[in-house]
Amino acid sequence: MQRVYERARPFQVTHIALDLRLDVPKKSVSGEATLDVSRIDARARELALDAVGFDLEAVELRVGDEGKFVAVEHVYDGQTLRVSVPEAASRVTVRVRYSATPRRGLYFLAPDEHVRDRPAQVWSQCQDEDARHFFPCIDKPHNKQSTSLRVTVPEGWFALSNGTRESEEDEEQRGVYRYRMDDPHPSYLFTLVAGEFERIDDEADGVRLHYFVPKGKTDEGKRTFRRTPDMVRRFGKLTGVAYPWKTYSQIVVSDFIFGGMENTTATTMYEHILLDERAAIDVTADDLIAHELAHHWFGDLVTCRDWSHAWLNEGFATYMEHVDREGYLGRDEYEHGVRGDVAAYLGEAGGRYRRPIVCQDYEAPIDIFDRHLYEKGACVLHMLRLELGDESFWRGIKTYLERHARGIVETRDLMRALEEASGRSLERFFEQWVFRAGHPELEVKVDHDGEALTVSVKQAQAAKEGKKDEKEDAGTHVFALDLELDISIDGEVRREVRRVESATATFTIRVPKRPAFVVVDPELRIVGDVRVECPADMLRAQLAGAPTARGRLLAASLMGKLDDPTTTRALGASLAKEDEFWGVRAEAASALGDVRSDDALVHLVAQARTGHAKVRRAVAAALGKFRKAQAAEALKSLALRDASYLVEAEAARALGATRQGVAFDTLIEVLDRPSWADIVRAGALDGLAALRDERAQAHVLTRTRYGIPTRGRRAAIMALPKLSTDRKVREALEDLLDQSDPYLKVDVVRALVDVGDTKSRGPLSRQLERELDGRVRRRIREALRDLGGAGKREAERLREDLEALRSEHADLKARLGKLEALLAPKEAASKPNGVHHVRDTDKPEAEKESGDKGKKRKKDERASR
């Protein structure tokens, strides 16, 4: 990767006026762009505008505010338009007449013989630097300008853009729409959407709200967007800055290449945000809506100076999802969401790479729009809020927003505002969490002896020091952090805080008696991998009696390796509590799946039809860890019929993992069942992949074809290499590299890596040469680096063998437990005074192996970004 620095700014574009005509059949645009420009550098002689693939008709310039446009000397190489600017001119206006058939930035949709229900639409997507493909601009976030648009679209269509709609009704009947945005915003936030839509009107604190949905989808639109006014009010109150614009629109389009895009005053959303009644049972669009709305403060009002600081946009928007959830659903949901973000970040940092949040090393800006930018950025804000307290944190945010409103910012602007509000020095905090790579990997052991509670801490990542690869910073530095402990004695919980600043540390805390339990990091102040070893009796007490859902959930997450009957009963009891927070019950189900004993299976089957859909989904996933007929029968019932699409999908996925004979016919039966976002088909395809039945290959291969909904196609693509790695599969995947959907192409690349055939290097290299999407380019580069014969396939085979051994081990332990139970009464009767041996599992301080399961749980799939 190359190090990228902010581009020089000798000129500032202050306003862009566009007059465009859409030629829908030709997928092209033509018209003129008029740019007002101010000089910054007195020595500059040339204005460089980003403009890709234009057919130029004329380039003209006017000096000052009056006078005529005259032809101007310019140079155009197909990428950059360089316009000569007179030396004495402090302000000029440049007018460019042009046409273009954009390959990026502006997208034209139409139905075809394979997708007959696709609507005819045109929509833009300019982030990160794709506005240049359909109008000339300085396509960097540091240049903010006002905009105006006059656009001609097919008669009968509606057009949406930024700002205030100024067109008259008679103009619109002719297909002419006019918009004006007086406040400055960067080119990546410009929007144009055109097509046939229905409008839903709403209002919040004087802000006009509009939701535009495809025809016939009004009910889904009302269901999906109903909480938008609450969010507008909540974010304004918390930040101390009212919604900064006059209107807010959300428009739903088809085949969008992101989940949503926060174009100033006019967010574009993908079609799966619209929920029918069944989807709304356990799917919410609130996270995506909150994310894109929050950008209108963080990203639109204050904008990162360059992409290396883009976490100020995306980290904040992601964090505000949790803030909205906290205000609407409570603290338990907030903490559960943050925990999910930690897991998502750790998955990327432990697998693909780790980097600083603020990072200048990338090929294209989209490369750093990742789990570090979004999820880790959000978690850092969560830590800052805990560190400073709510009052100081939100006061600092208000200062940050007001001081830099309609301007550009970098990370130190946020740090200084928070320091001013709190009186704290935050340099060390930002240094270790934002400007350096990595995270703490803590091994925490809790012991009790007499009046001493001993807590030993090891920063395992520090042991990697000296073993770095070629990367400059492998994230192995020692972190300075506070370790919080909630200690429960006689029903009272007291908090102890100990500072950790070295690779190892041991703390002794005086206690009058053995604590019932000790919750480590009860508020999630440590964004990292925290592995806890604690006596089994304390974990059971923590699961039953910790005062917070997070405390109980942490206990459940540690109990999956404690496969004694007492622990299994405790997990089963937690799962059965209908008044327990659903996240705790789901974690208990997951732990029972890890135990894999007969007793654990009984508890799971008993809750397979529990009332909470998210808990049923967790039970289904856990049942998939048992290769037994009883698990398969329970899953078959859920897959064939459940009120929730997501439960049916998860049950199908897990049914295949059981490898039972009943699975194949059931999965084929549900394979083409219609569902929201094609999610049931995707689950069935995942199930067929896990089943490893050679009969499935033809069914899966058929569902990779164009015309199958995208989510189903993607699942089929990822399933193929799990069923076969032969030449037919490899070539079928290589043929899909030229598809238009970037998400699908990323999955094709991943599947080719799973196949592990080096013959794919040629097709991948050729695709890299012509690929325009930065996300796909990055995945191809990683694939070319990683593709090394059958190495990955062999690793997959070894993982499968390990899973089989674990299942056999669980079965043997269960049989041994039954034998011991049968023999115990006879042994007790043969001993004087009824004395009998106590098994380790009965001891209150049994030295049982515990700690983090090392399992990176995926977040519920949400519509985002």
Coordinates of C-alpha atoms in Angstrom, one line a residue, residues 334 449 579 592 647 672 677 851:
Y334 CA -27.0 -0.6 23.8
D449 CA -8.1 -18.0 49.0
D579 CA -38.3 -12.6 31.3
L592 CA -25.1 -25.3 25.3
V647 CA -35.5 -18.4 12.1
D672 CA -36.8 -21.5 -3.5
A677 CA -34.2 -10.3 0.9
G851 CA -12.1 -18.5 29.5

